[in-house]
Tab-separated table of C-alpha atoms and ligand atoms in Angstrom:
chain	number	residue	atom	x	y	z
A	532	MET	CA	7.905	28.707	5.013
A	533	GLY	CA	4.419	27.455	5.020
A	534	ILE	CA	2.132	26.209	1.232
A	535	ASP	CA	4.053	26.955	-1.675
A	536	ILE	CA	0.725	28.530	-3.545
A	537	GLU	CA	2.275	26.974	-6.558
A	538	ARG	CA	3.630	23.601	-6.251
A	539	GLN	CA	-0.200	23.213	-5.250
A	540	GLU	CA	-1.653	24.154	-7.845
A	541	LYS	CA	0.067	21.753	-9.039
A	542	ALA	CA	-1.001	19.099	-6.418
A	543	LYS	CA	-3.655	19.560	-7.414
A	544	GLU	CA	-3.905	18.967	-11.283
A	545	TYR	CA	-1.444	15.831	-10.497
A	546	ALA	CA	-4.385	14.612	-8.329
A	547	ARG	CA	-6.834	14.953	-10.884
A	548	ILE	CA	-5.283	12.992	-13.929
A	549	ARG	CA	-4.665	9.944	-10.459
A	550	HIS	CA	-7.715	9.673	-10.182
A	551	ARG	CA	-8.842	9.770	-14.048
A	552	LEU	CA	-5.725	7.232	-14.518
A	553	LEU	CA	-7.775	5.284	-11.376
A	554	ALA	CA	-10.812	5.455	-13.006
A	555	ALA	CA	-9.888	4.239	-16.440
A	556	ASP	CA	-7.155	1.181	-15.161
A	557	LEU	CA	-10.959	0.362	-13.427
A	558	VAL	CA	-12.760	0.174	-15.581
A	559	ILE	CA	-10.759	-1.783	-18.437
A	560	SER	CA	-10.015	-4.688	-15.920
A	561	ALA	CA	-13.326	-4.861	-15.054
A	562	LEU	CA	-14.065	-5.029	-19.282
A	563	ALA	CA	-11.143	-7.080	-19.252
A	564	PHE	CA	-12.461	-10.262	-17.059
A	565	VAL	CA	-15.924	-10.054	-17.545
A	566	LEU	CA	-14.989	-10.419	-21.432
A	567	VAL	CA	-12.288	-13.116	-20.419
A	568	LEU	CA	-15.348	-14.903	-18.951
A	569	ALA	CA	-18.354	-14.646	-21.426
A	570	THR	CA	-16.237	-14.856	-24.058
A	571	GLY	CA	-15.281	-18.255	-23.662
A	572	LEU	CA	-11.122	-17.346	-23.362
A	573	SER	CA	-11.177	-18.066	-20.266
A	574	ALA	CA	-12.389	-21.821	-20.980
A	575	TRP	CA	-9.677	-22.204	-23.605
A	576	LEU	CA	-7.060	-21.022	-21.780
A	577	ARG	CA	-8.029	-23.674	-19.578
A	578	ASP	CA	-8.473	-26.345	-22.247
A	579	ALA	CA	-4.873	-25.652	-23.734
A	580	VAL	CA	-3.486	-25.487	-20.795
A	581	LEU	CA	-4.377	-29.266	-19.508
A	582	SER	CA	-3.307	-30.254	-23.252
A	583	LEU	CA	0.383	-29.387	-21.503
A	584	SER	CA	0.006	-30.565	-18.236
A	585	THR	CA	-2.625	-32.396	-16.310
A	586	ASN	CA	-0.343	-32.208	-13.436
A	587	PRO	CA	-3.205	-29.754	-11.264
A	588	PHE	CA	-0.111	-27.425	-9.474
A	589	LEU	CA	1.364	-26.998	-13.259
A	590	ALA	CA	-1.744	-26.398	-14.654
A	591	THR	CA	-2.676	-24.169	-11.678
A	592	GLU	CA	1.077	-22.049	-12.142
A	593	ILE	CA	0.618	-21.787	-16.696
A	594	TYR	CA	-3.068	-20.081	-15.853
A	595	PHE	CA	-1.467	-17.952	-13.572
A	596	VAL	CA	1.172	-17.172	-15.263
A	597	ILE	CA	0.314	-16.617	-18.363
A	598	GLY	CA	-2.883	-14.343	-17.050
A	599	ILE	CA	-0.921	-12.387	-15.108
A	600	ALA	CA	1.962	-12.101	-18.255
A	601	VAL	CA	-1.535	-10.639	-20.601
A	602	TYR	CA	-2.617	-8.672	-17.621
A	603	ALA	CA	0.477	-6.731	-17.526
A	604	LEU	CA	1.281	-5.966	-21.645
A	605	LEU	CA	-2.320	-5.382	-21.756
A	606	PHE	CA	-1.814	-2.723	-18.595
A	607	ALA	CA	1.901	-1.747	-20.102
A	608	PRO	CA	0.883	1.841	-22.109
A	609	LEU	CA	-0.698	3.029	-18.715
A	610	THR	CA	1.972	1.673	-16.103
A	611	TYR	CA	4.739	3.700	-18.089
A	612	TYR	CA	2.250	7.006	-18.694
A	613	SER	CA	1.302	6.582	-14.590
A	614	GLY	CA	4.604	5.414	-13.427
A	615	PHE	CA	7.123	6.924	-15.593
A	616	VAL	CA	5.777	10.206	-17.233
A	617	LEU	CA	3.304	11.398	-15.165
A	618	PRO	CA	6.149	11.668	-12.710
A	619	HIS	CA	8.557	12.785	-14.109
A	620	ARG	CA	6.662	15.756	-16.273
A	621	TYR	CA	5.943	17.063	-11.759
A	622	GLY	CA	9.143	16.770	-11.054
A	623	LEU	CA	8.637	14.237	-8.675
A	624	SER	CA	10.465	10.728	-9.926
A	625	THR	CA	14.040	10.893	-10.200
A	626	GLN	CA	14.591	7.891	-11.975
A	627	SER	CA	16.151	6.839	-15.461
A	628	PHE	CA	14.255	5.099	-17.488
A	629	ARG	CA	16.603	2.030	-16.986
A	630	ALA	CA	15.801	2.425	-13.823
A	631	TRP	CA	12.210	1.872	-13.380
A	632	VAL	CA	11.684	-1.114	-15.200
A	633	LEU	CA	14.464	-2.983	-13.513
A	634	ASP	CA	12.157	-2.447	-10.536
A	635	LEU	CA	9.248	-2.646	-12.450
A	636	VAL	CA	11.204	-6.352	-13.551
A	637	LYS	CA	11.977	-7.229	-9.767
A	638	GLY	CA	8.487	-6.025	-8.182
A	639	GLY	CA	7.377	-7.808	-10.859
A	640	ALA	CA	9.077	-11.623	-10.362
A	641	LEU	CA	7.828	-10.544	-6.654
A	642	SER	CA	4.400	-9.954	-7.047
A	643	LEU	CA	4.953	-13.335	-9.604
A	644	LEU	CA	6.682	-15.126	-6.745
A	645	LEU	CA	3.727	-14.616	-3.915
A	646	GLY	CA	1.450	-14.322	-6.333
A	647	SER	CA	2.278	-17.943	-7.380
A	648	VAL	CA	2.474	-19.322	-3.912
A	649	VAL	CA	-1.111	-17.990	-2.532
A	650	ILE	CA	-3.065	-18.885	-5.749
A	651	GLN	CA	-1.721	-22.478	-5.314
A	652	VAL	CA	-3.085	-22.217	-1.883
A	653	ILE	CA	-6.098	-21.819	-2.575
A	654	TYR	CA	-6.295	-23.854	-5.543
A	655	LEU	CA	-5.207	-26.781	-3.312
A	656	LEU	CA	-8.076	-25.647	-0.852
A	657	LEU	CA	-10.523	-25.472	-3.865
A	658	ARG	CA	-9.119	-29.023	-4.605
A	659	GLN	CA	-9.400	-30.452	-1.169
A	660	VAL	CA	-11.474	-29.165	0.675
A	661	PRO	CA	-14.477	-27.146	-1.849
A	662	ASP	CA	-16.394	-26.623	1.711
A	663	TRP	CA	-14.331	-24.448	3.721
A	664	TRP	CA	-11.415	-23.111	1.348
A	665	TRP	CA	-12.313	-19.921	2.157
A	666	LEU	CA	-12.219	-19.650	5.556
A	667	ILE	CA	-8.716	-21.903	5.571
A	668	THR	CA	-7.117	-19.141	2.551
A	669	ALA	CA	-8.380	-16.433	5.071
A	670	ALA	CA	-6.099	-17.854	7.546
A	671	PHE	CA	-3.495	-18.877	5.512
A	672	LEU	CA	-3.064	-15.131	5.005
A	673	LEU	CA	-3.368	-13.847	7.928
A	674	LEU	CA	0.102	-16.370	8.692
A	675	PHE	CA	1.479	-15.329	5.496
A	676	SER	CA	0.957	-11.474	5.932
A	677	VAL	CA	2.256	-11.522	9.342
A	678	VAL	CA	5.555	-13.392	8.725
A	679	LEU	CA	5.989	-10.829	5.085
A	680	ALA	CA	5.700	-7.570	7.390
A	681	ASN	CA	8.344	-9.375	9.932
A	682	LEU	CA	10.536	-10.264	6.952
A	683	ALA	CA	10.164	-7.324	4.858
A	684	PRO	CA	12.658	-4.994	5.930
A	685	VAL	CA	15.843	-8.064	6.331
A	686	LEU	CA	14.173	-9.650	2.857
A	687	ILE	CA	12.223	-7.177	0.348
A	688	PHE	CA	12.759	-3.619	1.202
A	689	PRO	CA	16.402	-4.361	0.687
A	690	ILE	CA	15.070	-5.737	-2.929
A	691	PHE	CA	14.571	-2.109	-4.083
A	692	PHE	CA	16.496	0.251	-1.782
A	693	LYS	CA	19.659	0.869	-0.268
A	694	PHE	CA	19.696	0.878	3.849
A	695	LYS	CA	22.543	1.810	6.410
A	696	PRO	CA	22.066	2.399	9.448
A	697	LEU	CA	22.235	6.467	9.940
A	698	ASP	CA	24.869	7.971	11.093
A	699	ASP	CA	23.802	11.200	12.802
A	700	ALA	CA	24.753	10.215	16.457
A	701	ASP	CA	22.446	12.816	18.032
A	702	LEU	CA	19.446	12.076	15.422
A	703	VAL	CA	19.571	8.087	16.215
A	704	ASN	CA	19.691	9.070	20.279
A	705	ARG	CA	16.891	11.308	20.065
A	706	LEU	CA	14.823	9.115	18.066
A	707	MET	CA	15.794	6.133	20.811
A	708	ARG	CA	15.437	7.937	23.239
A	709	LEU	CA	11.742	9.328	22.385
A	710	ALA	CA	10.725	5.668	21.577
A	711	ALA	CA	12.230	4.395	25.154
A	712	ASN	CA	10.437	6.246	26.216
A	713	ALA	CA	7.277	4.907	24.736
A	714	LYS	CA	8.484	0.948	25.866
A	715	THR	CA	8.538	0.500	22.229
A	716	ARG	CA	11.492	-1.915	21.256
A	717	VAL	CA	13.773	-0.694	18.170
A	718	ASN	CA	15.821	-2.070	15.900
A	719	GLY	CA	17.713	0.354	15.315
A	720	VAL	CA	17.672	3.766	12.959
A	721	TYR	CA	18.564	3.337	9.853
A	722	THR	CA	18.606	6.187	6.052
A	723	MET	CA	16.634	4.403	2.971
A	724	VAL	CA	18.132	5.515	-0.311
A	725	LEU	CA	14.798	7.660	-2.102
A	726	SER	CA	16.763	10.238	-3.525
A	727	ASP	CA	18.234	7.937	-6.651
A	728	LYS	CA	14.061	7.276	-7.474
A	729	THR	CA	12.433	10.127	-6.051
A	730	THR	CA	11.562	13.482	-4.251
A	731	ALA	CA	9.047	12.477	-2.741
A	732	ALA	CA	9.817	12.816	2.054
A	733	ASN	CA	9.319	9.483	3.372
A	734	ALA	CA	9.606	7.992	6.642
A	735	ALA	CA	8.291	4.714	8.866
A	736	PHE	CA	8.548	1.845	10.964
A	737	MET	CA	10.134	-1.147	9.479
A	738	GLY	CA	9.047	-5.015	10.283
A	739	LEU	CA	7.319	-6.535	13.238
A	740	GLY	CA	8.377	-8.027	16.202
A	741	ASN	CA	12.641	-8.610	16.271
A	742	THR	CA	13.054	-6.590	12.734
A	743	LYS	CA	11.614	-3.281	13.768
A	744	ARG	CA	13.369	-0.390	13.315
A	745	ILE	CA	13.153	3.382	12.181
A	746	VAL	CA	13.624	4.256	8.946
A	747	LEU	CA	14.054	7.782	7.675
A	748	GLY	CA	14.123	8.131	3.241
A	749	ASP	CA	17.489	10.485	3.003
A	750	THR	CA	15.240	12.656	1.043
A	751	LEU	CA	13.779	13.671	4.869
A	752	TYR	CA	16.699	13.047	6.267
A	753	LYS	CA	18.755	15.763	4.382
A	754	ASN	CA	14.960	18.730	3.888
A	755	PHE	CA	13.623	18.025	7.693
A	756	THR	CA	14.821	20.216	10.682
A	757	PRO	CA	15.488	17.208	13.857
A	758	ASP	CA	12.580	18.657	15.772
A	759	GLU	CA	10.260	18.205	11.796
A	760	ILE	CA	11.889	14.700	12.088
A	761	GLU	CA	11.097	13.961	15.921
A	762	THR	CA	7.587	15.325	15.183
A	763	ILE	CA	7.220	12.479	12.158
A	764	LEU	CA	8.397	9.785	13.668
A	765	ALA	CA	6.598	10.382	17.225
A	766	HIS	CA	3.085	9.712	14.603
A	767	GLU	CA	4.841	6.895	13.610
A	768	LEU	CA	5.505	5.875	17.773
A	769	GLY	CA	2.233	7.291	18.433
A	770	HIS	CA	0.760	3.615	16.065
A	771	GLN	CA	2.868	1.452	17.549
A	772	VAL	CA	1.750	1.982	21.032
A	773	HIS	CA	-1.667	2.012	20.048
A	774	ASN	CA	-1.194	-1.490	17.952
A	775	ASP	CA	-2.224	-0.455	15.189
A	776	ILE	CA	-0.199	-2.905	13.330
A	777	VAL	CA	-1.982	-5.343	14.944
A	778	ARG	CA	-5.328	-3.509	14.407
A	779	GLY	CA	-4.403	-3.590	11.051
A	780	ILE	CA	-3.818	-6.646	10.070
A	781	ALA	CA	-7.379	-7.842	12.296
A	782	VAL	CA	-9.271	-5.363	10.492
A	783	GLN	CA	-7.526	-6.922	7.462
A	784	THR	CA	-8.228	-10.391	7.966
A	785	VAL	CA	-11.872	-9.848	8.940
A	786	LEU	CA	-11.913	-8.340	4.880
A	787	THR	CA	-10.305	-10.396	3.792
A	788	LEU	CA	-12.240	-13.407	5.331
A	789	MET	CA	-15.671	-11.132	4.091
A	790	GLY	CA	-14.097	-10.762	0.589
A	791	PHE	CA	-13.526	-14.871	0.315
A	792	PHE	CA	-16.546	-16.085	1.828
A	793	ILE	CA	-18.784	-13.413	-0.786
A	794	ALA	CA	-16.234	-15.025	-3.659
A	795	ASP	CA	-17.267	-18.171	-2.988
A	796	ILE	CA	-21.379	-17.587	-3.284
A	797	VAL	CA	-20.019	-15.556	-6.365
A	798	MET	CA	-18.534	-19.035	-7.810
A	799	ARG	CA	-20.508	-21.183	-6.671
A	800	ALA	CA	-23.738	-19.120	-8.491
A	801	GLY	CA	-21.234	-18.552	-11.702
A	802	ILE	CA	-20.053	-21.906	-12.213
A	803	ALA	CA	-23.062	-23.093	-13.112
A	804	TRP	CA	-24.182	-19.800	-15.095
A	805	LEU	CA	-21.334	-20.037	-17.437
A	806	GLY	CA	-20.971	-23.748	-17.656
A	807	PHE	CA	-17.527	-24.287	-15.335
A	808	ASN	CA	-17.264	-28.321	-14.502
A	809	GLY	CA	-16.541	-27.621	-10.764
A	810	ILE	CA	-15.220	-24.600	-7.999
A	811	ALA	CA	-11.629	-25.717	-9.008
A	812	ASP	CA	-12.012	-25.164	-12.192
A	813	LEU	CA	-8.748	-22.987	-13.552
A	814	ALA	CA	-11.216	-20.995	-16.124
A	815	ALA	CA	-13.168	-19.851	-13.325
A	816	MET	CA	-9.767	-17.941	-11.677
A	817	PRO	CA	-10.921	-14.597	-13.002
A	818	LEU	CA	-14.407	-14.836	-12.238
A	819	LEU	CA	-12.902	-14.919	-8.565
A	820	GLY	CA	-10.267	-12.211	-9.287
A	821	LEU	CA	-13.888	-10.130	-10.027
A	822	ALA	CA	-15.735	-10.503	-7.257
A	823	LEU	CA	-12.339	-10.217	-4.892
A	824	GLY	CA	-11.736	-7.031	-6.672
A	825	ALA	CA	-14.748	-5.700	-6.372
A	826	PHE	CA	-15.438	-6.452	-2.784
A	827	GLY	CA	-12.497	-4.316	-1.625
A	828	LEU	CA	-13.435	-2.007	-4.276
A	829	ILE	CA	-16.425	-1.100	-2.511
A	830	THR	CA	-14.580	-2.015	1.201
A	831	MET	CA	-11.794	0.303	0.806
A	832	PRO	CA	-13.879	3.866	2.064
A	833	LEU	CA	-14.534	1.360	5.206
A	834	GLY	CA	-10.904	0.451	5.366
A	835	ASN	CA	-10.250	3.946	4.231
A	836	TRP	CA	-12.190	5.355	7.142
A	837	TYR	CA	-10.846	3.298	9.500
A	838	SER	CA	-7.104	4.189	8.660
A	839	ARG	CA	-8.087	7.315	8.912
A	840	VAL	CA	-9.254	7.811	12.405
A	841	ARG	CA	-5.577	5.655	13.321
A	842	GLU	CA	-4.019	8.236	11.630
A	843	VAL	CA	-5.537	11.565	13.470
A	844	ALA	CA	-5.262	9.584	16.826
A	845	ALA	CA	-1.176	9.312	16.167
A	846	ASP	CA	-1.426	13.235	15.010
A	847	ARG	CA	-2.301	13.662	18.882
A	848	TYR	CA	0.126	11.370	20.614
A	849	ALA	CA	2.854	13.214	18.385
A	850	LEU	CA	1.377	16.469	19.349
A	851	GLU	CA	1.229	15.544	23.277
A	852	THR	CA	4.707	13.605	23.065
A	853	THR	CA	6.858	16.607	21.396
A	854	ARG	CA	4.699	18.954	22.958
A	855	ASN	CA	6.167	21.131	19.689
A	856	PRO	CA	3.186	22.277	17.301
A	857	GLN	CA	5.315	24.581	15.742
A	858	ALA	CA	7.537	21.487	14.015
A	859	PHE	CA	4.429	19.743	13.658
A	860	ILE	CA	2.877	22.300	11.499
A	861	ARG	CA	5.574	23.086	9.533
A	862	ALA	CA	6.824	19.214	8.723
A	863	PHE	CA	3.281	18.130	7.357
A	864	GLU	CA	3.433	21.962	5.508
A	865	LYS	CA	7.221	20.508	3.884
A	866	LEU	CA	5.920	17.365	3.301
A	867	ALA	CA	2.954	19.238	1.177
A	868	ASN	CA	5.189	21.216	-0.629
A	869	GLN	CA	8.027	18.616	-1.314
A	870	ASN	CA	6.015	15.377	-2.617
A	871	LEU	CA	2.789	17.532	-4.001
A	872	ALA	CA	-0.590	17.016	-1.784
A	873	GLU	CA	-2.817	18.476	-2.372
A	874	ILE	CA	-3.983	19.993	1.584
A	875	GLU	CA	-7.487	20.160	0.279
A	876	PRO	CA	-8.625	17.604	-1.519
A	877	GLU	CA	-12.106	17.556	-2.292
A	878	ALA	CA	-14.185	15.461	-0.063
A	879	TRP	CA	-15.694	12.472	-1.737
A	880	VAL	CA	-11.895	11.979	-3.163
A	881	GLU	CA	-10.739	12.124	0.524
A	882	TRP	CA	-13.518	10.111	2.039
A	883	LEU	CA	-13.561	7.186	-1.231
A	884	LEU	CA	-9.652	7.316	-1.752
A	885	HIS	CA	-7.519	8.203	0.754
A	886	ASP	CA	-6.018	7.174	3.809
A	887	HIS	CA	-4.551	9.883	5.511
A	888	PRO	CA	-6.460	12.910	6.563
A	889	SER	CA	-5.473	15.698	4.348
A	890	ILE	CA	-2.175	17.797	5.179
A	891	GLY	CA	-5.084	20.646	5.782
A	892	LYS	CA	-6.915	18.751	8.476
A	893	ARG	CA	-3.363	17.530	9.951
A	894	VAL	CA	-2.040	21.472	10.003
A	895	ALA	CA	-5.045	22.616	11.852
A	896	MET	CA	-5.215	19.520	14.487
A	897	GLY	CA	-1.476	21.509	15.070
A	898	LYS	CA	-2.860	24.678	14.763
A	899	ALA	CA	-6.330	24.669	17.476
A	900	TYR	CA	-3.361	22.301	20.062
A	901	MET	CA	-0.977	25.055	20.117
A	902	LYS	CA	-3.924	27.664	21.067
A	903	THR	CA	-5.120	25.082	24.193
A	904	GLU	CA	-1.282	24.736	24.260
A	905	SER	CA	-0.743	28.599	25.419
A	906	PRO	CA	-3.559	31.107	26.219
A	907	ALA	CA	-3.115	33.713	24.133
B	715	ZN	ZN1	0.522	7.452	9.981
């Protein structure tokens, strides 16, 4: 088997287009936020909203919903191209337009619901504790993300995917034994129907605490051998054993705290400059978005670097527990071919954008392990 050279050409092309789309997205977003603030459009919308309702919760909600709706409309062509046209052109999407729109609507409604909770908490804090809102917001988001991680497999993923217990007793036993040997409690092995959306393969541990489970995409189950599936799940188990979920939440919390702290400074400076009436002024909401967005962009390479470090540790765990580097290498080669993943992205692309090491590096790690295990 090995790496499919023709697929790699396509993978490179696909990645290049995606990077251009990301750049366009960032430039347009930044411009839109700056223009809305600088032209007084945001202040005008705030006045219009307040003439409808002076109730602070309702006014916040109306401003937020209108803002998100305008943003979604502005980005509709880009969303359609990058979410539907492009994955179809490269044979990655299996969704009909109707099904794609339905997923988009469901995802939008969910984002609006969760976003509304967060924005209401932020503005309540901005009104009531303007000196410490950033600190309490970060604490709230920590709690919120833990609760969501726990509820995701039972409440959120089923909105988009069909799950059923995997009816392959041999494989289930094998994966449960793998988890038991690592003293990781798992609430069953499930398959998730991905094939009606994508050709790409995937597997994961989902949930937190009592909802933790092993999930195999049907696109993985159908195309990978039990040895290859075991190696991938051993990698996922590595994350569990290394407490990477807790580490990830901790790193995210530090970044969130810093982000909101800086947003507080930016907003205080911007309010005087842009003539808003205080930090809780709804008209300053795009400034909050801009500050958080810029901070997120600047710290993205840092977060990605940390993630890649954890991924390497999980790969090592997979090799050491399964002791089957051949299956490890084959699994990654299959993933590269099937998911149209670039095996050797340019160094700056990997450094800036990738939260996983390149497949080229992961295969090389498998080969290095093979040498240490069986010296010729
Ligand atoms: Zn991983």
